[in-house]
Amino acid sequence: MPIYNKAVETAERHELEAMQSLALIRMVRHVYENVPIYRKKFDEKGVKPSDIKSVKDLSKLPFTYKADFQENYPYGMFAAPLSDVVRIHATSGTTGRQTVVGYTKDDMNIWAECVARAITAAGGTKEDVVHISYGYGLFTGGLGLHCGAEKIGATVVPVSTGNTDRQIRIFQDFGSTILGCTPSYALYLGDAVQAKGLKPGDLKLKAGIFGAEPWTEKMRTEIEKRLGIKAYDIYGLSEIMGPGVSFDCECRCGLHVNEDHFIPEIINPDTGEVLPYGEYGELVFTCITKQALPLVRYRTKDIACLNIEKCECGRTLVRMSKPKGRVDDMMIIRGVNVFPSQIEAVLLTFEDLSPHYQILLDRVNNLDTIEIQVEMSEKLFHDEIRQLEALVKEIKRRIESAVGISAKITLVNPNTIPRSEGKAKRVIDNRKFD
C-alpha cells in the first residue's frame, strides 16, 4: 500500500522527536508572544518559552480547555492576525457561543496533506472519484476531506448530506470509488442500496473513510458487508484541525497520529499526570506547526491509549486507539456535538414548560435519533390540541436552530419526568457502541 509522505510517516523515533522539538520550541514562543491567554497561563505556571528545549519538556506547559475558547470568543485564541486567516470553521459551544477556529494559507496546506495521508492509506490515488457525504459549511468534515482528496489529485464529488436516493444515483452515474461520511450514514446508505435491489458489486465503491462519531468494529463489518468496501477510520477535532489528525492504515490496528504536526499525550483526567504508552486516559494534543490556532496541550475529553510500536504497514507514527468514551457529558449525534445545556437553554425560553426534561438517544435504521421529553405546566396541560401542536413545532424549530440537528419533541404530563435528589439524569443513551 502506498504511503503519501514516506520520509515522515516511516521516520525513526529519534528523527520524529527532533522534528517535534524544533517545532515545539518555535510554537511556544509564537503563542507566548501573540496570544494573551497563553502568556497569562505560562506566567501563572512559572514557565517561560526559554524553559522548553525539547518534547521532553512538554509536561511543563499548561493545559488548554474548551472553556478557553468560550472565554476568548471569537478570535482571542488566534495567534495570527485575521488578515492572515483564509478560512474560518466553527463548532457548537456549551454556552451557545460557537467554538471558532481559523486557518492561514500554510495551515490549509498542512490540513490538506494530513488528509491526503489518510486517503492514501485507504488506497486512494488520483484515479479515484471521492464521494463526500459529510456536511459542508462551518463543520470541518466536508471541506476537510475535500481538500485532502484534491491534494492527491482525485476527482471530488462534493455531494454533502441528505437526499439518499440522489446519493445512490450519483454512486451509479459518476462511478464513485471512495465514500466519505459518518459511519451511521454509511450503514444507512448500505440499507438503501439493498432496498433498491442493488448488490455491492453493482457499484464501483472500494473504500470508505468514516469519522465524526463513535463507531465499533461490529459497525465496520456491517458497513463493509452492505457496501462491499473496506472501511477506514479517520479522527480529528475542529479545535486541533479537523479530520486528519489521525487515520487508519491497511492494518486497521490503531489510528496513526500525524506526529510531525500534533503531539499526543494520555493523561489521568483527574490529576493531569502523564500516563505511559498502553494505558487508557484522556487524550491531549499539542499543535506544533499551525500558525492561526496552535494549541498547547488541548484536553480533548476523549478516552484512548497510545501505541508506539512500529506498525506492519511500515509507518512509525504513534497509533491511538479508537476513543472508547468521553470524560464529559457531550453527546455526539449524527456527527454533531450537542450539550444538554444547549437544549436546556432553549426549553427554558418557553414560559409554559416545566423545567423538567429528559433527552432520549437511540439508533434506528443505523442512524442516531434524539427525542426530547419535556413536562407541560398545569396551565398548558389543559390547552387545546391545536395549540400544543403549534408549541411542539416551535420548540422543534428553536432546537434545530440552536444545535443544528432535528429532534423529536414530546410533551408529557406534569410530574412525569423522574426527580432526583442528586444530579438529574438528563440523558438516557440507548445506543450501542460495543
Short mmCIF file of C-alpha atoms in Angstrom, two decimals:
data_model
loop_
_atom_site.label_atom_id
_atom_site.label_comp_id
_atom_site.label_asym_id
_atom_site.label_seq_id
_atom_site.Cartn_x
_atom_site.Cartn_y
_atom_site.Cartn_z
CA MET A 1 0.00 0.00 0.00
CA PRO A 2 1.44 3.42 -0.95
CA ILE A 3 2.47 5.96 1.70
CA TYR A 4 1.91 9.64 0.93
CA ASN A 5 4.92 11.11 2.76
CA LYS A 6 7.32 8.25 3.38
CA ALA A 7 10.08 10.45 4.81
CA VAL A 8 7.84 11.48 7.71
CA GLU A 9 5.45 8.55 8.07
CA THR A 10 8.27 5.99 8.31
CA ALA A 11 10.84 8.14 10.12
CA GLU A 12 12.77 6.71 13.04
CA ARG A 13 11.59 7.72 16.50
CA HIS A 14 14.61 9.94 17.16
CA GLU A 15 14.01 11.74 13.85
CA LEU A 16 10.36 12.38 14.69
CA GLU A 17 11.26 13.67 18.14
CA ALA A 18 13.89 16.00 16.67
CA MET A 19 11.27 17.43 14.27
CA GLN A 20 8.79 17.79 17.10
CA SER A 21 11.28 19.50 19.41
CA LEU A 22 12.21 22.18 16.88
CA ALA A 23 8.57 22.85 16.01
CA LEU A 24 7.51 22.89 19.68
CA ILE A 25 10.16 25.47 20.61
CA ARG A 26 9.01 27.77 17.79
CA MET A 27 5.33 27.30 18.61
CA VAL A 28 5.74 28.02 22.33
CA ARG A 29 7.48 31.30 21.59
CA HIS A 30 4.82 32.14 18.98
CA VAL A 31 1.85 31.70 21.33
CA TYR A 32 3.57 33.41 24.26
CA GLU A 33 4.19 36.50 22.14
CA ASN A 34 0.85 36.57 20.30
CA VAL A 35 -1.88 35.02 22.47
CA PRO A 36 -2.62 36.85 25.76
CA ILE A 37 -4.38 33.86 27.34
CA TYR A 38 -1.26 31.74 26.82
CA ARG A 39 1.05 34.40 28.17
CA LYS A 40 -1.13 34.51 31.28
CA LYS A 41 -1.22 30.69 31.58
CA PHE A 42 2.55 30.42 31.18
CA ASP A 43 3.24 33.18 33.71
CA GLU A 44 0.86 31.65 36.25
CA LYS A 45 2.65 28.32 35.89
CA GLY A 46 6.04 29.99 36.09
CA VAL A 47 7.12 28.80 32.63
CA LYS A 48 8.99 30.85 30.05
CA PRO A 49 9.49 29.90 26.38
CA SER A 50 13.21 29.52 27.09
CA ASP A 51 12.39 26.67 29.51
CA ILE A 52 11.18 24.49 26.62
CA LYS A 53 14.14 22.86 24.92
CA SER A 54 12.62 19.60 23.59
CA VAL A 55 9.49 17.44 23.61
CA LYS A 56 10.65 16.10 26.95
CA ASP A 57 9.65 19.46 28.44
CA LEU A 58 6.07 19.25 27.17
CA SER A 59 4.64 18.38 30.60
CA LYS A 60 5.90 21.71 31.96
CA LEU A 61 3.32 23.52 29.85
CA PRO A 62 -0.24 24.38 30.96
CA PHE A 63 -3.36 22.69 29.61
CA THR A 64 -5.85 24.28 27.23
CA TYR A 65 -9.57 23.66 27.72
CA LYS A 66 -12.72 24.01 25.66
CA ALA A 67 -13.77 26.76 28.07
CA ASP A 68 -10.80 28.85 26.95
CA PHE A 69 -12.48 29.21 23.55
CA GLN A 70 -15.71 30.36 25.16
CA GLU A 71 -13.94 32.91 27.34
CA ASN A 72 -11.93 34.28 24.40
CA TYR A 73 -14.69 34.22 21.78
CA PRO A 74 -14.42 34.66 18.85
CA TYR A 75 -10.78 35.27 17.92
CA GLY A 76 -8.96 35.52 21.24
CA MET A 77 -7.23 32.15 20.79
CA PHE A 78 -5.79 33.12 17.41
CA ALA A 79 -2.01 33.58 17.19
CA ALA A 80 -2.17 35.24 13.77
CA PRO A 81 -3.92 38.44 12.67
CA LEU A 82 -7.28 37.98 10.97
CA SER A 83 -5.76 39.40 7.78
CA ASP A 84 -3.64 36.22 7.57
CA VAL A 85 -6.59 33.89 8.20
CA VAL A 86 -8.05 32.48 4.99
CA ARG A 87 -10.66 30.10 6.45
CA ILE A 88 -12.96 30.06 9.48
CA HIS A 89 -14.78 26.99 10.81
CA ALA A 90 -16.82 26.67 13.99
CA THR A 91 -18.46 24.08 16.21
CA SER A 92 -21.20 24.22 18.81
CA GLY A 93 -20.25 25.58 22.23
CA THR A 94 -21.53 24.76 25.71
CA THR A 95 -22.94 28.24 26.30
CA GLY A 96 -24.48 28.91 22.91
CA ARG A 97 -21.27 30.50 21.65
CA GLN A 98 -19.60 28.59 18.87
CA THR A 99 -16.02 27.39 19.13
CA VAL A 100 -14.29 29.37 16.39
CA VAL A 101 -11.21 28.01 14.62
CA GLY A 102 -9.09 29.62 11.93
CA TYR A 103 -6.52 28.64 9.31
CA THR A 104 -3.80 30.53 7.47
CA LYS A 105 -2.81 29.51 3.94
CA ASP A 106 0.02 27.39 5.35
CA ASP A 107 -2.39 25.80 7.85
CA MET A 108 -4.64 24.83 4.95
CA ASN A 109 -1.71 23.17 3.19
CA ILE A 110 -0.88 21.22 6.35
CA TRP A 111 -4.51 20.13 6.73
CA ALA A 112 -4.67 19.03 3.10
CA GLU A 113 -1.54 16.91 3.47
CA CYS A 114 -2.75 15.27 6.68
CA VAL A 115 -5.99 14.23 4.97
CA ALA A 116 -4.07 13.21 1.85
CA ARG A 117 -2.07 10.80 4.01
CA ALA A 118 -5.33 9.32 5.32
CA ILE A 119 -6.84 8.90 1.85
CA THR A 120 -3.63 7.36 0.54
CA ALA A 121 -3.59 4.94 3.48
CA ALA A 122 -7.11 3.90 2.44
CA GLY A 123 -5.86 3.11 -1.06
CA GLY A 124 -6.82 6.41 -2.66
CA THR A 125 -5.00 7.75 -5.72
CA LYS A 126 -5.54 10.40 -8.37
CA GLU A 127 -7.54 7.81 -10.32
CA ASP A 128 -10.29 7.76 -7.68
CA VAL A 129 -13.65 9.50 -7.53
CA VAL A 130 -14.12 10.64 -3.92
CA HIS A 131 -17.79 10.98 -2.98
CA ILE A 132 -18.07 13.27 0.06
CA SER A 133 -21.28 12.96 2.07
CA TYR A 134 -20.02 14.82 5.12
CA GLY A 135 -21.71 18.16 5.76
CA TYR A 136 -20.19 21.23 4.16
CA GLY A 137 -20.15 24.65 5.83
CA LEU A 138 -18.79 25.59 9.26
CA PHE A 139 -18.45 21.87 10.12
CA THR A 140 -14.92 20.76 9.19
CA GLY A 141 -15.83 17.32 7.84
CA GLY A 142 -16.85 18.03 4.26
CA LEU A 143 -14.29 20.66 3.32
CA GLY A 144 -11.57 18.85 5.29
CA LEU A 145 -11.88 15.63 3.28
CA HIS A 146 -12.38 17.70 0.15
CA CYS A 147 -9.01 19.48 0.39
CA GLY A 148 -7.18 16.20 1.05
CA ALA A 149 -8.78 14.49 -1.94
CA GLU A 150 -7.80 17.38 -4.19
CA LYS A 151 -4.26 17.22 -2.76
CA ILE A 152 -3.77 13.70 -4.14
CA GLY A 153 -5.34 14.74 -7.44
CA ALA A 154 -8.51 12.68 -7.07
CA THR A 155 -11.84 13.69 -8.60
CA VAL A 156 -14.03 15.16 -5.86
CA VAL A 157 -17.82 14.91 -5.82
CA PRO A 158 -18.99 17.33 -3.06
CA VAL A 159 -22.45 15.82 -2.51
CA SER A 160 -22.80 16.84 1.16
CA THR A 161 -25.50 15.28 3.34
CA GLY A 162 -29.06 14.10 2.75
CA ASN A 163 -31.19 13.03 -0.24
CA THR A 164 -30.19 9.38 -0.12
CA ASP A 165 -31.80 8.46 -3.44
CA ARG A 166 -29.68 11.11 -5.13
CA GLN A 167 -26.56 9.85 -3.37
CA ILE A 168 -27.11 6.35 -4.73
CA ARG A 169 -27.84 7.66 -8.22
CA ILE A 170 -24.54 9.54 -8.13
CA PHE A 171 -22.76 6.37 -7.00
CA GLN A 172 -24.05 4.68 -10.15
CA ASP A 173 -23.75 7.53 -12.65
CA PHE A 174 -20.50 9.17 -11.52
CA GLY A 175 -18.62 5.97 -10.67
CA SER A 176 -17.76 6.93 -7.08
CA THR A 177 -14.93 4.76 -5.71
CA ILE A 178 -14.29 6.21 -2.22
CA LEU A 179 -17.04 7.33 0.16
CA GLY A 180 -16.59 9.83 2.98
CA CYS A 181 -19.33 10.30 5.60
CA THR A 182 -20.29 9.39 9.15
CA PRO A 183 -20.32 5.62 9.82
CA SER A 184 -24.00 5.69 10.75
CA TYR A 185 -24.87 7.29 7.42
CA ALA A 186 -22.73 4.72 5.62
CA LEU A 187 -24.85 1.99 7.21
CA TYR A 188 -28.00 3.83 6.21
CA LEU A 189 -26.72 4.12 2.65
CA GLY A 190 -25.99 0.38 2.68
CA ASP A 191 -29.58 -0.35 3.68
CA ALA A 192 -30.88 1.97 0.98
CA VAL A 193 -28.70 0.34 -1.66
CA GLN A 194 -30.07 -3.08 -0.72
CA ALA A 195 -33.65 -1.75 -0.68
CA LYS A 196 -33.21 -0.73 -4.32
CA GLY A 197 -32.22 -4.28 -5.21
CA LEU A 198 -28.61 -3.34 -5.84
CA LYS A 199 -25.72 -5.59 -4.87
CA PRO A 200 -22.33 -4.25 -3.68
CA GLY A 201 -20.81 -5.41 -6.97
CA ASP A 202 -23.17 -3.12 -8.87
CA LEU A 203 -21.27 -0.09 -7.55
CA LYS A 204 -17.64 0.92 -8.07
CA LEU A 205 -17.12 1.80 -4.39
CA LYS A 206 -13.96 0.20 -2.97
CA ALA A 207 -13.31 2.09 0.26
CA GLY A 208 -14.90 4.39 2.79
CA ILE A 209 -13.35 6.94 5.16
CA PHE A 210 -15.60 7.43 8.17
CA GLY A 211 -15.42 9.60 11.27
CA ALA A 212 -17.08 12.39 13.30
CA GLU A 213 -18.85 9.97 15.66
CA PRO A 214 -18.09 6.82 17.70
CA TRP A 215 -18.25 3.50 15.84
CA THR A 216 -17.19 -0.03 16.53
CA GLU A 217 -15.56 -2.96 14.78
CA LYS A 218 -19.00 -4.54 14.52
CA MET A 219 -20.27 -1.48 12.69
CA ARG A 220 -17.19 -1.58 10.44
CA THR A 221 -18.03 -5.17 9.50
CA GLU A 222 -21.66 -4.28 8.74
CA ILE A 223 -20.64 -1.33 6.56
CA GLU A 224 -18.16 -3.44 4.62
CA LYS A 225 -20.72 -6.19 4.06
CA ARG A 226 -23.51 -3.89 2.90
CA LEU A 227 -21.47 -1.65 0.63
CA GLY A 228 -18.80 -4.13 -0.46
CA ILE A 229 -15.96 -1.84 0.62
CA LYS A 230 -13.09 -1.63 3.07
CA ALA A 231 -13.94 0.82 5.87
CA TYR A 232 -11.29 3.13 7.35
CA ASP A 233 -11.46 5.36 10.41
CA ILE A 234 -10.37 9.00 10.43
CA TYR A 235 -10.13 11.12 13.58
CA GLY A 236 -9.99 14.81 14.24
CA LEU A 237 -11.34 17.71 16.21
CA SER A 238 -12.08 21.12 14.74
CA GLU A 239 -10.04 22.74 17.53
CA ILE A 240 -6.97 20.68 16.61
CA MET A 241 -7.51 20.88 12.84
CA GLY A 242 -10.46 18.79 11.66
CA PRO A 243 -10.40 15.32 10.09
CA GLY A 244 -6.89 14.00 9.51
CA VAL A 245 -5.33 14.34 12.94
CA SER A 246 -5.03 10.53 12.83
CA PHE A 247 -6.10 7.79 10.44
CA ASP A 248 -6.42 4.07 9.80
CA CYS A 249 -3.96 2.22 7.60
CA GLU A 250 -4.49 -1.10 5.80
CA CYS A 251 -3.78 -2.98 9.06
CA ARG A 252 -6.50 -1.10 10.94
CA CYS A 253 -4.93 -1.73 14.33
CA GLY A 254 -4.96 1.82 15.65
CA LEU A 255 -5.02 5.26 14.08
CA HIS A 256 -1.69 6.79 13.06
CA VAL A 257 -1.26 10.28 14.51
CA ASN A 258 0.37 12.86 12.22
CA GLU A 259 3.07 13.45 14.81
CA ASP A 260 5.03 15.99 12.82
CA HIS A 261 2.08 18.33 13.39
CA PHE A 262 0.34 17.07 16.54
CA ILE A 263 1.96 15.68 19.68
CA PRO A 264 -0.38 13.31 21.54
CA GLU A 265 -0.34 12.55 25.27
CA ILE A 266 -2.51 10.42 27.52
CA ILE A 267 -3.17 11.86 30.97
CA ASN A 268 -5.06 10.91 34.09
CA PRO A 269 -8.18 13.09 33.68
CA ASP A 270 -8.38 13.70 37.42
CA THR A 271 -4.75 14.53 38.22
CA GLY A 272 -3.31 15.64 34.87
CA GLU A 273 -0.45 13.14 35.29
CA VAL A 274 1.00 11.86 32.01
CA LEU A 275 0.36 8.13 31.62
CA PRO A 276 2.66 5.62 29.89
CA TYR A 277 2.02 4.08 26.48
CA GLY A 278 -0.70 1.43 26.56
CA GLU A 279 -2.71 2.94 29.42
CA TYR A 280 -6.12 4.46 28.84
CA GLY A 281 -6.75 8.04 29.87
CA GLU A 282 -7.72 11.41 28.45
CA LEU A 283 -6.25 12.22 25.05
CA VAL A 284 -4.35 15.54 24.87
CA PHE A 285 -2.94 17.19 21.74
CA THR A 286 -0.39 19.95 21.18
CA CYS A 287 -0.41 21.60 17.73
CA ILE A 288 3.19 22.39 16.85
CA THR A 289 3.04 23.68 13.27
CA LYS A 290 -0.23 25.62 12.99
CA GLN A 291 0.02 29.39 12.65
CA ALA A 292 -3.52 30.68 13.25
CA LEU A 293 -4.54 28.38 16.10
CA PRO A 294 -1.65 26.46 17.69
CA LEU A 295 -2.99 24.82 20.84
CA VAL A 296 -0.90 23.85 23.85
CA ARG A 297 -1.87 20.55 25.50
CA TYR A 298 -5.53 20.70 24.50
CA ARG A 299 -7.69 18.34 26.55
CA THR A 300 -9.99 16.54 24.11
CA LYS A 301 -12.11 14.73 26.74
CA ASP A 302 -11.74 11.56 24.61
CA ILE A 303 -10.62 8.39 26.38
CA ALA A 304 -7.95 6.47 24.45
CA CYS A 305 -4.49 4.92 24.66
CA LEU A 306 -1.30 5.20 22.57
CA ASN A 307 0.88 2.51 20.97
CA ILE A 308 4.41 3.47 19.92
CA GLU A 309 5.37 0.16 18.27
CA LYS A 310 6.09 0.17 14.53
CA CYS A 311 3.06 -0.88 12.51
CA GLU A 312 3.17 -3.72 9.98
CA CYS A 313 2.25 -1.19 7.28
CA GLY A 314 5.72 0.34 7.74
CA ARG A 315 4.58 3.55 9.40
CA THR A 316 6.33 4.53 12.60
CA LEU A 317 3.84 7.23 13.62
CA VAL A 318 2.37 6.56 17.06
CA ARG A 319 -1.06 4.91 16.96
CA MET A 320 -4.04 5.92 19.07
CA SER A 321 -6.90 3.59 19.85
CA LYS A 322 -10.43 4.37 18.82
CA PRO A 323 -11.77 6.63 21.59
CA LYS A 324 -13.86 4.43 23.87
CA GLY A 325 -15.78 7.21 25.57
CA ARG A 326 -15.64 10.77 26.88
CA VAL A 327 -14.97 12.25 30.28
CA ASP A 328 -17.74 14.82 29.97
CA ASP A 329 -21.41 14.70 29.04
CA MET A 330 -21.15 15.92 25.47
CA MET A 331 -23.39 13.98 23.12
CA ILE A 332 -22.29 13.21 19.56
CA ILE A 333 -25.42 12.87 17.44
CA ARG A 334 -25.08 12.21 13.72
CA GLY A 335 -21.59 13.71 13.89
CA VAL A 336 -22.74 16.90 15.62
CA ASN A 337 -21.56 17.87 19.12
CA VAL A 338 -24.55 18.64 21.35
CA PHE A 339 -24.58 19.57 25.03
CA PRO A 340 -27.62 19.10 27.31
CA SER A 341 -27.11 22.67 28.48
CA GLN A 342 -27.80 23.93 24.94
CA ILE A 343 -31.12 22.12 24.85
CA GLU A 344 -31.99 23.26 28.35
CA ALA A 345 -31.33 26.88 27.40
CA VAL A 346 -33.87 26.61 24.58
CA LEU A 347 -36.52 24.87 26.69
CA LEU A 348 -36.25 27.49 29.42
CA THR A 349 -37.29 30.21 26.97
CA PHE A 350 -40.83 28.75 26.98
CA GLU A 351 -42.81 30.00 29.98
CA ASP A 352 -45.46 27.27 29.77
CA LEU A 353 -42.95 24.41 30.01
CA SER A 354 -41.79 22.82 33.23
CA PRO A 355 -38.00 22.93 33.85
CA HIS A 356 -38.04 19.12 33.96
CA TYR A 357 -36.94 17.34 30.79
CA GLN A 358 -35.13 14.24 29.56
CA ILE A 359 -33.14 13.51 26.41
CA LEU A 360 -33.51 10.03 24.92
CA LEU A 361 -30.88 8.85 22.42
CA ASP A 362 -31.28 5.74 20.31
CA ARG A 363 -30.25 4.27 16.98
CA VAL A 364 -32.92 3.38 14.41
CA ASN A 365 -32.02 2.02 10.97
CA ASN A 366 -28.38 2.70 11.89
CA LEU A 367 -28.97 6.43 12.37
CA ASP A 368 -28.88 8.32 15.66
CA THR A 369 -32.24 9.56 16.91
CA ILE A 370 -32.93 12.10 19.63
CA GLU A 371 -36.19 12.60 21.48
CA ILE A 372 -36.66 15.39 23.99
CA GLN A 373 -39.38 14.78 26.54
CA VAL A 374 -40.44 17.90 28.42
CA GLU A 375 -43.15 18.37 31.00
CA MET A 376 -46.04 20.69 30.41
CA SER A 377 -47.11 23.11 33.10
CA GLU A 378 -50.54 22.57 34.67
CA LYS A 379 -51.88 25.51 32.63
CA LEU A 380 -50.54 24.14 29.36
CA PHE A 381 -51.89 20.67 30.17
CA HIS A 382 -55.43 21.95 29.63
CA ASP A 383 -54.80 23.71 26.31
CA GLU A 384 -56.31 22.57 23.03
CA ILE A 385 -54.51 20.04 20.81
CA ARG A 386 -54.01 22.62 18.08
CA GLN A 387 -52.17 24.93 20.47
CA LEU A 388 -49.99 22.09 21.73
CA GLU A 389 -49.09 21.07 18.18
CA ALA A 390 -48.05 24.65 17.41
CA LEU A 391 -45.90 24.70 20.54
CA VAL A 392 -44.17 21.43 19.63
CA LYS A 393 -43.42 22.79 16.17
CA GLU A 394 -41.87 25.96 17.62
CA ILE A 395 -39.77 24.02 20.16
CA LYS A 396 -38.51 21.77 17.37
CA ARG A 397 -37.62 24.79 15.23
CA ARG A 398 -35.68 26.50 18.01
CA ILE A 399 -33.81 23.32 18.99
CA GLU A 400 -32.73 22.72 15.40
CA SER A 401 -31.62 26.35 15.08
CA ALA A 402 -29.61 26.17 18.31
CA VAL A 403 -27.82 22.83 17.92
CA GLY A 404 -28.03 22.06 14.21
CA ILE A 405 -29.95 18.79 14.36
CA SER A 406 -33.61 17.81 14.20
CA ALA A 407 -35.17 16.26 17.32
CA LYS A 408 -38.48 14.67 18.15
CA ILE A 409 -40.30 16.75 20.78
CA THR A 410 -42.71 15.03 23.16
CA LEU A 411 -44.80 16.94 25.66
CA VAL A 412 -45.53 14.81 28.70
CA ASN A 413 -47.93 15.24 31.60
CA PRO A 414 -46.89 17.18 34.73
CA ASN A 415 -44.76 15.21 37.23
CA THR A 416 -43.90 12.54 34.64
CA ILE A 417 -40.13 13.07 34.43
CA PRO A 418 -38.32 11.26 37.29
CA ARG A 419 -36.98 13.52 40.02
CA SER A 420 -33.61 13.09 41.72
CA GLU A 421 -32.17 14.38 44.96
CA GLY A 422 -28.73 14.33 43.40
CA LYS A 423 -27.77 15.07 39.84
CA ALA A 424 -30.72 14.82 37.46
CA LYS A 425 -30.31 12.14 34.81
CA ARG A 426 -30.95 14.31 31.79
CA VAL A 427 -29.63 11.95 29.11
CA ILE A 428 -30.59 8.33 28.52
CA ASP A 429 -28.38 6.89 25.78
CA ASN A 430 -29.71 3.61 24.44
CA ARG A 431 -27.29 3.50 21.51
CA LYS A 432 -24.90 0.55 21.43
CA PHE A 433 -21.26 1.14 20.53
CA ASP A 434 -19.85 -2.18 21.73
#
